[in-house]
Amino acid sequence: MQLYAHPFSSYCQKALIALYEKDVPFDYRVVGGEDGVVDAELAALWPLKRFPVLVDEGRTLFEASIIIEYLDQRQPGAVPLIPRDPAAALEVRMLDRFFDNYVSTPQQKIVFDSMRAPADHDPYGVGEARAMLERAYEWLDERMAGRQWAVGETFSVADCAAAPFLFYADWTHPIDKRHGHVHAYRQRLLARPSFARAVDEARPFRKYFPLGAPDRD
């Protein structure tokens, strides 16, 4: 397997967590190198040049959730990230979409806005994004009361999504202290060896976080 990714990307970390959970060997093709070789390979595979992209046995897959689902099919092993029970699988996929759409999307809206020229800032859109994150934190705090992971006691694709998205969301729009269940969940995710490895691999790039990476985590 070849994974085209960058260590500091939240969506790449989502896929990396699954690979590390399953202990699947792969060739890590890091994009953004000065020679441009890997970037050219990525463009040839996927003209939109977004990552992560997984290549396996001549097959090219993009989007982190699809990559994880593929890994679950190809390498189910002892760590299934999508339950075999259809009802449980639906809940896991639903939470995966929650973290993608209602945590990562507004978080990235705020970050991308900060990278624009002052004349191009969108304060109304950023305000909407912050309000969305507040509602997401509140909903998640109620849900996580009494739960170990997003869908009960078993680590799943939903947690692969939650880990990097909550990690960067708290840097971007801090999670209020009143959301104690979310803070505790975020700490459990940080302590998970697969995500801890991804976080450590990304440490050299923290200086590039547009809003300024906090001196923690």
mmCIF file with all atom_site columns, C-alpha atoms in Angstrom:
data_model
loop_
_atom_site.group_PDB
_atom_site.id
_atom_site.type_symbol
_atom_site.label_atom_id
_atom_site.label_alt_id
_atom_site.label_comp_id
_atom_site.label_asym_id
_atom_site.label_entity_id
_atom_site.label_seq_id
_atom_site.pdbx_PDB_ins_code
_atom_site.Cartn_x
_atom_site.Cartn_y
_atom_site.Cartn_z
_atom_site.occupancy
_atom_site.B_iso_or_equiv
_atom_site.pdbx_formal_charge
_atom_site.auth_seq_id
_atom_site.auth_comp_id
_atom_site.auth_asym_id
_atom_site.auth_atom_id
_atom_site.pdbx_PDB_model_num
ATOM 1   C CA . MET A 1 1   ? 0.000   0.000  0.000   1.00 0.00 ? 1   MET A CA 1
ATOM 2   C CA . GLN A 1 2   ? 1.041   3.575  -0.684  1.00 0.00 ? 2   GLN A CA 1
ATOM 3   C CA . LEU A 1 3   ? -0.458  6.481  1.241   1.00 0.00 ? 3   LEU A CA 1
ATOM 4   C CA . TYR A 1 4   ? -0.114  9.996  -0.171  1.00 0.00 ? 4   TYR A CA 1
ATOM 5   C CA . ALA A 1 5   ? -0.503  12.271 2.817   1.00 0.00 ? 5   ALA A CA 1
ATOM 6   C CA . HIS A 1 6   ? 0.982   14.999 4.978   1.00 0.00 ? 6   HIS A CA 1
ATOM 7   C CA . PRO A 1 7   ? 1.566   14.505 8.727   1.00 0.00 ? 7   PRO A CA 1
ATOM 8   C CA . PHE A 1 8   ? -0.027  17.834 9.734   1.00 0.00 ? 8   PHE A CA 1
ATOM 9   C CA . SER A 1 9   ? -3.277  17.294 7.818   1.00 0.00 ? 9   SER A CA 1
ATOM 10  C CA . SER A 1 10  ? -6.236  16.321 10.006  1.00 0.00 ? 10  SER A CA 1
ATOM 11  C CA . TYR A 1 11  ? -7.797  14.156 7.301   1.00 0.00 ? 11  TYR A CA 1
ATOM 12  C CA . CYS A 1 12  ? -4.484  12.394 6.727   1.00 0.00 ? 12  CYS A CA 1
ATOM 13  C CA . GLN A 1 13  ? -4.184  11.768 10.454  1.00 0.00 ? 13  GLN A CA 1
ATOM 14  C CA . LYS A 1 14  ? -7.663  10.229 10.344  1.00 0.00 ? 14  LYS A CA 1
ATOM 15  C CA . ALA A 1 15  ? -6.462  7.660  7.797   1.00 0.00 ? 15  ALA A CA 1
ATOM 16  C CA . LEU A 1 16  ? -3.133  7.176  9.566   1.00 0.00 ? 16  LEU A CA 1
ATOM 17  C CA . ILE A 1 17  ? -4.884  6.291  12.827  1.00 0.00 ? 17  ILE A CA 1
ATOM 18  C CA . ALA A 1 18  ? -6.647  3.430  11.057  1.00 0.00 ? 18  ALA A CA 1
ATOM 19  C CA . LEU A 1 19  ? -3.417  2.180  9.484   1.00 0.00 ? 19  LEU A CA 1
ATOM 20  C CA . TYR A 1 20  ? -1.648  2.300  12.849  1.00 0.00 ? 20  TYR A CA 1
ATOM 21  C CA . GLU A 1 21  ? -4.567  0.650  14.663  1.00 0.00 ? 21  GLU A CA 1
ATOM 22  C CA . LYS A 1 22  ? -4.425  -2.238 12.212  1.00 0.00 ? 22  LYS A CA 1
ATOM 23  C CA . ASP A 1 23  ? -0.616  -2.287 12.033  1.00 0.00 ? 23  ASP A CA 1
ATOM 24  C CA . VAL A 1 24  ? -0.785  -2.363 8.232   1.00 0.00 ? 24  VAL A CA 1
ATOM 25  C CA . PRO A 1 25  ? 2.567   -1.838 6.465   1.00 0.00 ? 25  PRO A CA 1
ATOM 26  C CA . PHE A 1 26  ? 2.525   0.942  3.873   1.00 0.00 ? 26  PHE A CA 1
ATOM 27  C CA . ASP A 1 27  ? 4.787   3.270  1.929   1.00 0.00 ? 27  ASP A CA 1
ATOM 28  C CA . TYR A 1 28  ? 4.287   6.785  3.320   1.00 0.00 ? 28  TYR A CA 1
ATOM 29  C CA . ARG A 1 29  ? 4.485   9.188  0.356   1.00 0.00 ? 29  ARG A CA 1
ATOM 30  C CA . VAL A 1 30  ? 4.705   12.590 2.046   1.00 0.00 ? 30  VAL A CA 1
ATOM 31  C CA . VAL A 1 31  ? 3.373   15.391 -0.127  1.00 0.00 ? 31  VAL A CA 1
ATOM 32  C CA . GLY A 1 32  ? 4.812   18.893 -0.133  1.00 0.00 ? 32  GLY A CA 1
ATOM 33  C CA . GLY A 1 33  ? 8.458   17.976 -0.619  1.00 0.00 ? 33  GLY A CA 1
ATOM 34  C CA . GLU A 1 34  ? 10.780  20.509 -2.212  1.00 0.00 ? 34  GLU A CA 1
ATOM 35  C CA . ASP A 1 35  ? 11.532  18.330 -5.237  1.00 0.00 ? 35  ASP A CA 1
ATOM 36  C CA . GLY A 1 36  ? 7.833   18.026 -6.124  1.00 0.00 ? 36  GLY A CA 1
ATOM 37  C CA . VAL A 1 37  ? 8.145   14.355 -7.090  1.00 0.00 ? 37  VAL A CA 1
ATOM 38  C CA . VAL A 1 38  ? 5.470   13.048 -4.718  1.00 0.00 ? 38  VAL A CA 1
ATOM 39  C CA . ASP A 1 39  ? 3.174   15.959 -5.570  1.00 0.00 ? 39  ASP A CA 1
ATOM 40  C CA . ALA A 1 40  ? 3.448   15.081 -9.262  1.00 0.00 ? 40  ALA A CA 1
ATOM 41  C CA . GLU A 1 41  ? 2.631   11.448 -8.483  1.00 0.00 ? 41  GLU A CA 1
ATOM 42  C CA . LEU A 1 42  ? -0.424  12.564 -6.503  1.00 0.00 ? 42  LEU A CA 1
ATOM 43  C CA . ALA A 1 43  ? -1.621  14.835 -9.330  1.00 0.00 ? 43  ALA A CA 1
ATOM 44  C CA . ALA A 1 44  ? -1.359  11.951 -11.788 1.00 0.00 ? 44  ALA A CA 1
ATOM 45  C CA . LEU A 1 45  ? -3.423  9.739  -9.486  1.00 0.00 ? 45  LEU A CA 1
ATOM 46  C CA . TRP A 1 46  ? -6.015  12.313 -8.454  1.00 0.00 ? 46  TRP A CA 1
ATOM 47  C CA . PRO A 1 47  ? -6.201  15.564 -10.476 1.00 0.00 ? 47  PRO A CA 1
ATOM 48  C CA . LEU A 1 48  ? -7.886  17.436 -7.610  1.00 0.00 ? 48  LEU A CA 1
ATOM 49  C CA . LYS A 1 49  ? -4.638  16.866 -5.670  1.00 0.00 ? 49  LYS A CA 1
ATOM 50  C CA . ARG A 1 50  ? -6.373  16.515 -2.318  1.00 0.00 ? 50  ARG A CA 1
ATOM 51  C CA . PHE A 1 51  ? -5.103  14.020 0.202   1.00 0.00 ? 51  PHE A CA 1
ATOM 52  C CA . PRO A 1 52  ? -5.021  11.436 1.682   1.00 0.00 ? 52  PRO A CA 1
ATOM 53  C CA . VAL A 1 53  ? -4.974  9.060  -1.270  1.00 0.00 ? 53  VAL A CA 1
ATOM 54  C CA . LEU A 1 54  ? -4.381  5.338  -0.894  1.00 0.00 ? 54  LEU A CA 1
ATOM 55  C CA . VAL A 1 55  ? -3.056  3.119  -3.693  1.00 0.00 ? 55  VAL A CA 1
ATOM 56  C CA . ASP A 1 56  ? -3.271  -0.639 -3.315  1.00 0.00 ? 56  ASP A CA 1
ATOM 57  C CA . GLU A 1 57  ? -2.955  -3.338 -5.976  1.00 0.00 ? 57  GLU A CA 1
ATOM 58  C CA . GLY A 1 58  ? -3.573  -0.839 -8.775  1.00 0.00 ? 58  GLY A CA 1
ATOM 59  C CA . ARG A 1 59  ? -6.613  0.678  -7.082  1.00 0.00 ? 59  ARG A CA 1
ATOM 60  C CA . THR A 1 60  ? -6.715  4.365  -6.098  1.00 0.00 ? 60  THR A CA 1
ATOM 61  C CA . LEU A 1 61  ? -8.959  5.534  -3.261  1.00 0.00 ? 61  LEU A CA 1
ATOM 62  C CA . PHE A 1 62  ? -9.484  9.027  -1.898  1.00 0.00 ? 62  PHE A CA 1
ATOM 63  C CA . GLU A 1 63  ? -11.361 10.456 1.096   1.00 0.00 ? 63  GLU A CA 1
ATOM 64  C CA . ALA A 1 64  ? -10.298 9.286  4.559   1.00 0.00 ? 64  ALA A CA 1
ATOM 65  C CA . SER A 1 65  ? -13.600 7.596  5.437   1.00 0.00 ? 65  SER A CA 1
ATOM 66  C CA . ILE A 1 66  ? -13.509 5.502  2.247   1.00 0.00 ? 66  ILE A CA 1
ATOM 67  C CA . ILE A 1 67  ? -9.863  4.602  2.840   1.00 0.00 ? 67  ILE A CA 1
ATOM 68  C CA . ILE A 1 68  ? -10.731 3.367  6.336   1.00 0.00 ? 68  ILE A CA 1
ATOM 69  C CA . GLU A 1 69  ? -13.698 1.377  5.043   1.00 0.00 ? 69  GLU A CA 1
ATOM 70  C CA . TYR A 1 70  ? -11.419 -0.206 2.435   1.00 0.00 ? 70  TYR A CA 1
ATOM 71  C CA . LEU A 1 71  ? -8.873  -1.097 5.108   1.00 0.00 ? 71  LEU A CA 1
ATOM 72  C CA . ASP A 1 72  ? -11.642 -2.714 7.128   1.00 0.00 ? 72  ASP A CA 1
ATOM 73  C CA . GLN A 1 73  ? -12.587 -4.859 4.151   1.00 0.00 ? 73  GLN A CA 1
ATOM 74  C CA . ARG A 1 74  ? -9.025  -5.781 3.224   1.00 0.00 ? 74  ARG A CA 1
ATOM 75  C CA . GLN A 1 75  ? -7.511  -6.036 6.706   1.00 0.00 ? 75  GLN A CA 1
ATOM 76  C CA . PRO A 1 76  ? -10.347 -6.742 9.168   1.00 0.00 ? 76  PRO A CA 1
ATOM 77  C CA . GLY A 1 77  ? -8.007  -8.407 11.664  1.00 0.00 ? 77  GLY A CA 1
ATOM 78  C CA . ALA A 1 78  ? -8.649  -8.029 15.361  1.00 0.00 ? 78  ALA A CA 1
ATOM 79  C CA . VAL A 1 79  ? -9.439  -4.303 15.090  1.00 0.00 ? 79  VAL A CA 1
ATOM 80  C CA . PRO A 1 80  ? -12.596 -3.768 13.014  1.00 0.00 ? 80  PRO A CA 1
ATOM 81  C CA . LEU A 1 81  ? -13.287 -0.041 12.797  1.00 0.00 ? 81  LEU A CA 1
ATOM 82  C CA . ILE A 1 82  ? -16.780 -0.489 11.336  1.00 0.00 ? 82  ILE A CA 1
ATOM 83  C CA . PRO A 1 83  ? -19.044 -2.898 13.246  1.00 0.00 ? 83  PRO A CA 1
ATOM 84  C CA . ARG A 1 84  ? -20.281 -5.973 11.463  1.00 0.00 ? 84  ARG A CA 1
ATOM 85  C CA . ASP A 1 85  ? -23.755 -5.400 12.881  1.00 0.00 ? 85  ASP A CA 1
ATOM 86  C CA . PRO A 1 86  ? -25.643 -3.176 10.365  1.00 0.00 ? 86  PRO A CA 1
ATOM 87  C CA . ALA A 1 87  ? -27.405 -1.071 12.996  1.00 0.00 ? 87  ALA A CA 1
ATOM 88  C CA . ALA A 1 88  ? -24.187 -0.406 14.895  1.00 0.00 ? 88  ALA A CA 1
ATOM 89  C CA . ALA A 1 89  ? -22.404 0.357  11.619  1.00 0.00 ? 89  ALA A CA 1
ATOM 90  C CA . LEU A 1 90  ? -24.985 3.015  10.789  1.00 0.00 ? 90  LEU A CA 1
ATOM 91  C CA . GLU A 1 91  ? -24.411 4.756  14.107  1.00 0.00 ? 91  GLU A CA 1
ATOM 92  C CA . VAL A 1 92  ? -20.645 4.668  13.618  1.00 0.00 ? 92  VAL A CA 1
ATOM 93  C CA . ARG A 1 93  ? -20.951 6.129  10.118  1.00 0.00 ? 93  ARG A CA 1
ATOM 94  C CA . MET A 1 94  ? -23.363 8.782  11.400  1.00 0.00 ? 94  MET A CA 1
ATOM 95  C CA . LEU A 1 95  ? -20.853 9.909  14.038  1.00 0.00 ? 95  LEU A CA 1
ATOM 96  C CA . ASP A 1 96  ? -18.086 9.860  11.446  1.00 0.00 ? 96  ASP A CA 1
ATOM 97  C CA . ARG A 1 97  ? -20.126 12.315 9.376   1.00 0.00 ? 97  ARG A CA 1
ATOM 98  C CA . PHE A 1 98  ? -20.845 14.413 12.475  1.00 0.00 ? 98  PHE A CA 1
ATOM 99  C CA . PHE A 1 99  ? -17.153 14.960 13.125  1.00 0.00 ? 99  PHE A CA 1
ATOM 100 C CA . ASP A 1 100 ? -16.443 15.638 9.452   1.00 0.00 ? 100 ASP A CA 1
ATOM 101 C CA . ASN A 1 101 ? -19.305 18.056 8.822   1.00 0.00 ? 101 ASN A CA 1
ATOM 102 C CA . TYR A 1 102 ? -19.924 19.763 12.155  1.00 0.00 ? 102 TYR A CA 1
ATOM 103 C CA . VAL A 1 103 ? -16.459 19.864 13.724  1.00 0.00 ? 103 VAL A CA 1
ATOM 104 C CA . SER A 1 104 ? -13.877 19.730 10.939  1.00 0.00 ? 104 SER A CA 1
ATOM 105 C CA . THR A 1 105 ? -15.752 21.834 8.356   1.00 0.00 ? 105 THR A CA 1
ATOM 106 C CA . PRO A 1 106 ? -16.397 24.872 10.594  1.00 0.00 ? 106 PRO A CA 1
ATOM 107 C CA . GLN A 1 107 ? -12.927 24.557 12.120  1.00 0.00 ? 107 GLN A CA 1
ATOM 108 C CA . GLN A 1 108 ? -11.323 24.717 8.681   1.00 0.00 ? 108 GLN A CA 1
ATOM 109 C CA . LYS A 1 109 ? -13.563 27.629 7.710   1.00 0.00 ? 109 LYS A CA 1
ATOM 110 C CA . ILE A 1 110 ? -12.025 29.672 10.532  1.00 0.00 ? 110 ILE A CA 1
ATOM 111 C CA . VAL A 1 111 ? -8.467  28.617 9.672   1.00 0.00 ? 111 VAL A CA 1
ATOM 112 C CA . PHE A 1 112 ? -8.805  29.279 5.935   1.00 0.00 ? 112 PHE A CA 1
ATOM 113 C CA . ASP A 1 113 ? -10.342 32.691 6.601   1.00 0.00 ? 113 ASP A CA 1
ATOM 114 C CA . SER A 1 114 ? -7.337  33.635 8.716   1.00 0.00 ? 114 SER A CA 1
ATOM 115 C CA . MET A 1 115 ? -5.068  32.914 5.725   1.00 0.00 ? 115 MET A CA 1
ATOM 116 C CA . ARG A 1 116 ? -6.822  35.369 3.404   1.00 0.00 ? 116 ARG A CA 1
ATOM 117 C CA . ALA A 1 117 ? -5.911  38.989 2.810   1.00 0.00 ? 117 ALA A CA 1
ATOM 118 C CA . PRO A 1 118 ? -7.728  41.317 5.233   1.00 0.00 ? 118 PRO A CA 1
ATOM 119 C CA . ALA A 1 119 ? -10.013 42.590 2.468   1.00 0.00 ? 119 ALA A CA 1
ATOM 120 C CA . ASP A 1 120 ? -11.175 39.034 1.792   1.00 0.00 ? 120 ASP A CA 1
ATOM 121 C CA . HIS A 1 121 ? -12.076 38.083 5.360   1.00 0.00 ? 121 HIS A CA 1
ATOM 122 C CA . ASP A 1 122 ? -15.595 36.810 5.987   1.00 0.00 ? 122 ASP A CA 1
ATOM 123 C CA . PRO A 1 123 ? -16.494 37.766 9.584   1.00 0.00 ? 123 PRO A CA 1
ATOM 124 C CA . TYR A 1 124 ? -20.103 36.660 9.145   1.00 0.00 ? 124 TYR A CA 1
ATOM 125 C CA . GLY A 1 125 ? -19.043 33.214 7.890   1.00 0.00 ? 125 GLY A CA 1
ATOM 126 C CA . VAL A 1 126 ? -16.492 32.860 10.680  1.00 0.00 ? 126 VAL A CA 1
ATOM 127 C CA . GLY A 1 127 ? -19.157 33.788 13.223  1.00 0.00 ? 127 GLY A CA 1
ATOM 128 C CA . GLU A 1 128 ? -21.413 31.090 11.809  1.00 0.00 ? 128 GLU A CA 1
ATOM 129 C CA . ALA A 1 129 ? -18.565 28.574 11.990  1.00 0.00 ? 129 ALA A CA 1
ATOM 130 C CA . ARG A 1 130 ? -17.863 29.394 15.628  1.00 0.00 ? 130 ARG A CA 1
ATOM 131 C CA . ALA A 1 131 ? -21.563 29.077 16.468  1.00 0.00 ? 131 ALA A CA 1
ATOM 132 C CA . MET A 1 132 ? -21.644 25.678 14.743  1.00 0.00 ? 132 MET A CA 1
ATOM 133 C CA . LEU A 1 133 ? -18.678 24.488 16.798  1.00 0.00 ? 133 LEU A CA 1
ATOM 134 C CA . GLU A 1 134 ? -20.358 25.645 20.002  1.00 0.00 ? 134 GLU A CA 1
ATOM 135 C CA . ARG A 1 135 ? -23.485 23.664 19.147  1.00 0.00 ? 135 ARG A CA 1
ATOM 136 C CA . ALA A 1 136 ? -21.397 20.629 18.185  1.00 0.00 ? 136 ALA A CA 1
ATOM 137 C CA . TYR A 1 137 ? -19.454 20.769 21.461  1.00 0.00 ? 137 TYR A CA 1
ATOM 138 C CA . GLU A 1 138 ? -22.672 21.019 23.455  1.00 0.00 ? 138 GLU A CA 1
ATOM 139 C CA . TRP A 1 139 ? -24.303 18.086 21.661  1.00 0.00 ? 139 TRP A CA 1
ATOM 140 C CA . LEU A 1 140 ? -21.185 15.954 21.949  1.00 0.00 ? 140 LEU A CA 1
ATOM 141 C CA . ASP A 1 141 ? -20.795 16.729 25.645  1.00 0.00 ? 141 ASP A CA 1
ATOM 142 C CA . GLU A 1 142 ? -24.243 15.302 26.373  1.00 0.00 ? 142 GLU A CA 1
ATOM 143 C CA . ARG A 1 143 ? -23.567 12.275 24.189  1.00 0.00 ? 143 ARG A CA 1
ATOM 144 C CA . MET A 1 144 ? -20.209 11.413 25.755  1.00 0.00 ? 144 MET A CA 1
ATOM 145 C CA . ALA A 1 145 ? -21.561 11.237 29.306  1.00 0.00 ? 145 ALA A CA 1
ATOM 146 C CA . GLY A 1 146 ? -20.851 7.661  30.367  1.00 0.00 ? 146 GLY A CA 1
ATOM 147 C CA . ARG A 1 147 ? -19.181 6.708  27.067  1.00 0.00 ? 147 ARG A CA 1
ATOM 148 C CA . GLN A 1 148 ? -15.594 5.656  26.465  1.00 0.00 ? 148 GLN A CA 1
ATOM 149 C CA . TRP A 1 149 ? -15.628 6.170  22.687  1.00 0.00 ? 149 TRP A CA 1
ATOM 150 C CA . ALA A 1 150 ? -17.988 7.849  20.242  1.00 0.00 ? 150 ALA A CA 1
ATOM 151 C CA . VAL A 1 151 ? -20.194 4.777  19.863  1.00 0.00 ? 151 VAL A CA 1
ATOM 152 C CA . GLY A 1 152 ? -19.796 3.019  23.192  1.00 0.00 ? 152 GLY A CA 1
ATOM 153 C CA . GLU A 1 153 ? -16.871 0.921  24.356  1.00 0.00 ? 153 GLU A CA 1
ATOM 154 C CA . THR A 1 154 ? -15.315 0.054  20.979  1.00 0.00 ? 154 THR A CA 1
ATOM 155 C CA . PHE A 1 155 ? -12.895 2.313  19.095  1.00 0.00 ? 155 PHE A CA 1
ATOM 156 C CA . SER A 1 156 ? -14.212 2.922  15.574  1.00 0.00 ? 156 SER A CA 1
ATOM 157 C CA . VAL A 1 157 ? -13.914 5.037  12.436  1.00 0.00 ? 157 VAL A CA 1
ATOM 158 C CA . ALA A 1 158 ? -15.896 7.706  14.314  1.00 0.00 ? 158 ALA A CA 1
ATOM 159 C CA . ASP A 1 159 ? -13.028 8.008  16.796  1.00 0.00 ? 159 ASP A CA 1
ATOM 160 C CA . CYS A 1 160 ? -10.498 8.098  13.947  1.00 0.00 ? 160 CYS A CA 1
ATOM 161 C CA . ALA A 1 161 ? -12.371 11.215 12.809  1.00 0.00 ? 161 ALA A CA 1
ATOM 162 C CA . ALA A 1 162 ? -12.897 12.690 16.262  1.00 0.00 ? 162 ALA A CA 1
ATOM 163 C CA . ALA A 1 163 ? -9.222  12.569 17.248  1.00 0.00 ? 163 ALA A CA 1
ATOM 164 C CA . PRO A 1 164 ? -7.670  15.025 14.772  1.00 0.00 ? 164 PRO A CA 1
ATOM 165 C CA . PHE A 1 165 ? -10.787 17.138 14.343  1.00 0.00 ? 165 PHE A CA 1
ATOM 166 C CA . LEU A 1 166 ? -11.273 17.811 18.058  1.00 0.00 ? 166 LEU A CA 1
ATOM 167 C CA . PHE A 1 167 ? -7.513  18.245 18.392  1.00 0.00 ? 167 PHE A CA 1
ATOM 168 C CA . TYR A 1 168 ? -7.405  21.145 15.928  1.00 0.00 ? 168 TYR A CA 1
ATOM 169 C CA . ALA A 1 169 ? -10.878 22.465 16.783  1.00 0.00 ? 169 ALA A CA 1
ATOM 170 C CA . ASP A 1 170 ? -9.786  23.118 20.371  1.00 0.00 ? 170 ASP A CA 1
ATOM 171 C CA . TRP A 1 171 ? -6.789  25.047 19.026  1.00 0.00 ? 171 TRP A CA 1
ATOM 172 C CA . THR A 1 172 ? -9.059  27.081 16.736  1.00 0.00 ? 172 THR A CA 1
ATOM 173 C CA . HIS A 1 173 ? -12.138 27.645 18.904  1.00 0.00 ? 173 HIS A CA 1
ATOM 174 C CA . PRO A 1 174 ? -11.359 26.409 22.443  1.00 0.00 ? 174 PRO A CA 1
ATOM 175 C CA . ILE A 1 175 ? -13.754 23.914 23.978  1.00 0.00 ? 175 ILE A CA 1
ATOM 176 C CA . ASP A 1 176 ? -15.351 25.588 27.000  1.00 0.00 ? 176 ASP A CA 1
ATOM 177 C CA . LYS A 1 177 ? -14.488 24.094 30.390  1.00 0.00 ? 177 LYS A CA 1
ATOM 178 C CA . ARG A 1 178 ? -18.161 23.369 31.011  1.00 0.00 ? 178 ARG A CA 1
ATOM 179 C CA . HIS A 1 179 ? -17.943 20.644 28.353  1.00 0.00 ? 179 HIS A CA 1
ATOM 180 C CA . GLY A 1 180 ? -16.032 18.316 30.644  1.00 0.00 ? 180 GLY A CA 1
ATOM 181 C CA . HIS A 1 181 ? -17.057 15.131 28.832  1.00 0.00 ? 181 HIS A CA 1
ATOM 182 C CA . VAL A 1 182 ? -15.644 16.484 25.552  1.00 0.00 ? 182 VAL A CA 1
ATOM 183 C CA . HIS A 1 183 ? -12.371 17.456 27.235  1.00 0.00 ? 183 HIS A CA 1
ATOM 184 C CA . ALA A 1 184 ? -12.072 14.009 28.799  1.00 0.00 ? 184 ALA A CA 1
ATOM 185 C CA . TYR A 1 185 ? -12.828 12.328 25.475  1.00 0.00 ? 185 TYR A CA 1
ATOM 186 C CA . ARG A 1 186 ? -10.222 14.477 23.710  1.00 0.00 ? 186 ARG A CA 1
ATOM 187 C CA . GLN A 1 187 ? -7.646  13.431 26.311  1.00 0.00 ? 187 GLN A CA 1
ATOM 188 C CA . ARG A 1 188 ? -8.486  9.755  25.844  1.00 0.00 ? 188 ARG A CA 1
ATOM 189 C CA . LEU A 1 189 ? -8.002  10.195 22.116  1.00 0.00 ? 189 LEU A CA 1
ATOM 190 C CA . LEU A 1 190 ? -4.631  11.883 22.655  1.00 0.00 ? 190 LEU A CA 1
ATOM 191 C CA . ALA A 1 191 ? -3.569  8.958  24.844  1.00 0.00 ? 191 ALA A CA 1
ATOM 192 C CA . ARG A 1 192 ? -4.518  6.379  22.199  1.00 0.00 ? 192 ARG A CA 1
ATOM 193 C CA . PRO A 1 193 ? -1.182  5.068  20.815  1.00 0.00 ? 193 PRO A CA 1
ATOM 194 C CA . SER A 1 194 ? -2.280  5.320  17.171  1.00 0.00 ? 194 SER A CA 1
ATOM 195 C CA . PHE A 1 195 ? -3.218  8.993  17.477  1.00 0.00 ? 195 PHE A CA 1
ATOM 196 C CA . ALA A 1 196 ? -0.305  9.820  19.785  1.00 0.00 ? 196 ALA A CA 1
ATOM 197 C CA . ARG A 1 197 ? 1.978   8.541  17.025  1.00 0.00 ? 197 ARG A CA 1
ATOM 198 C CA . ALA A 1 198 ? 0.261   10.742 14.424  1.00 0.00 ? 198 ALA A CA 1
ATOM 199 C CA . VAL A 1 199 ? 0.488   13.779 16.718  1.00 0.00 ? 199 VAL A CA 1
ATOM 200 C CA . ASP A 1 200 ? 4.201   13.211 17.301  1.00 0.00 ? 200 ASP A CA 1
ATOM 201 C CA . GLU A 1 201 ? 4.860   12.861 13.576  1.00 0.00 ? 201 GLU A CA 1
ATOM 202 C CA . ALA A 1 202 ? 3.188   16.228 13.007  1.00 0.00 ? 202 ALA A CA 1
ATOM 203 C CA . ARG A 1 203 ? 5.041   18.164 15.731  1.00 0.00 ? 203 ARG A CA 1
ATOM 204 C CA . PRO A 1 204 ? 7.735   19.572 13.395  1.00 0.00 ? 204 PRO A CA 1
ATOM 205 C CA . PHE A 1 205 ? 5.028   21.350 11.384  1.00 0.00 ? 205 PHE A CA 1
ATOM 206 C CA . ARG A 1 206 ? 3.218   23.129 14.217  1.00 0.00 ? 206 ARG A CA 1
ATOM 207 C CA . LYS A 1 207 ? 4.834   26.459 13.352  1.00 0.00 ? 207 LYS A CA 1
ATOM 208 C CA . TYR A 1 208 ? 2.753   26.476 10.172  1.00 0.00 ? 208 TYR A CA 1
ATOM 209 C CA . PHE A 1 209 ? -0.615  26.478 11.958  1.00 0.00 ? 209 PHE A CA 1
ATOM 210 C CA . PRO A 1 210 ? -2.098  29.799 10.742  1.00 0.00 ? 210 PRO A CA 1
ATOM 211 C CA . LEU A 1 211 ? -3.653  30.763 14.076  1.00 0.00 ? 211 LEU A CA 1
ATOM 212 C CA . GLY A 1 212 ? -0.556  29.851 16.073  1.00 0.00 ? 212 GLY A CA 1
ATOM 213 C CA . ALA A 1 213 ? -0.312  26.453 17.706  1.00 0.00 ? 213 ALA A CA 1
ATOM 214 C CA . PRO A 1 214 ? -0.802  26.597 21.487  1.00 0.00 ? 214 PRO A CA 1
ATOM 215 C CA . ASP A 1 215 ? 2.002   25.425 23.743  1.00 0.00 ? 215 ASP A CA 1
ATOM 216 C CA . ARG A 1 216 ? 0.204   22.245 24.820  1.00 0.00 ? 216 ARG A CA 1
ATOM 217 C CA . ASP A 1 217 ? -0.897  18.836 23.567  1.00 0.00 ? 217 ASP A CA 1
#
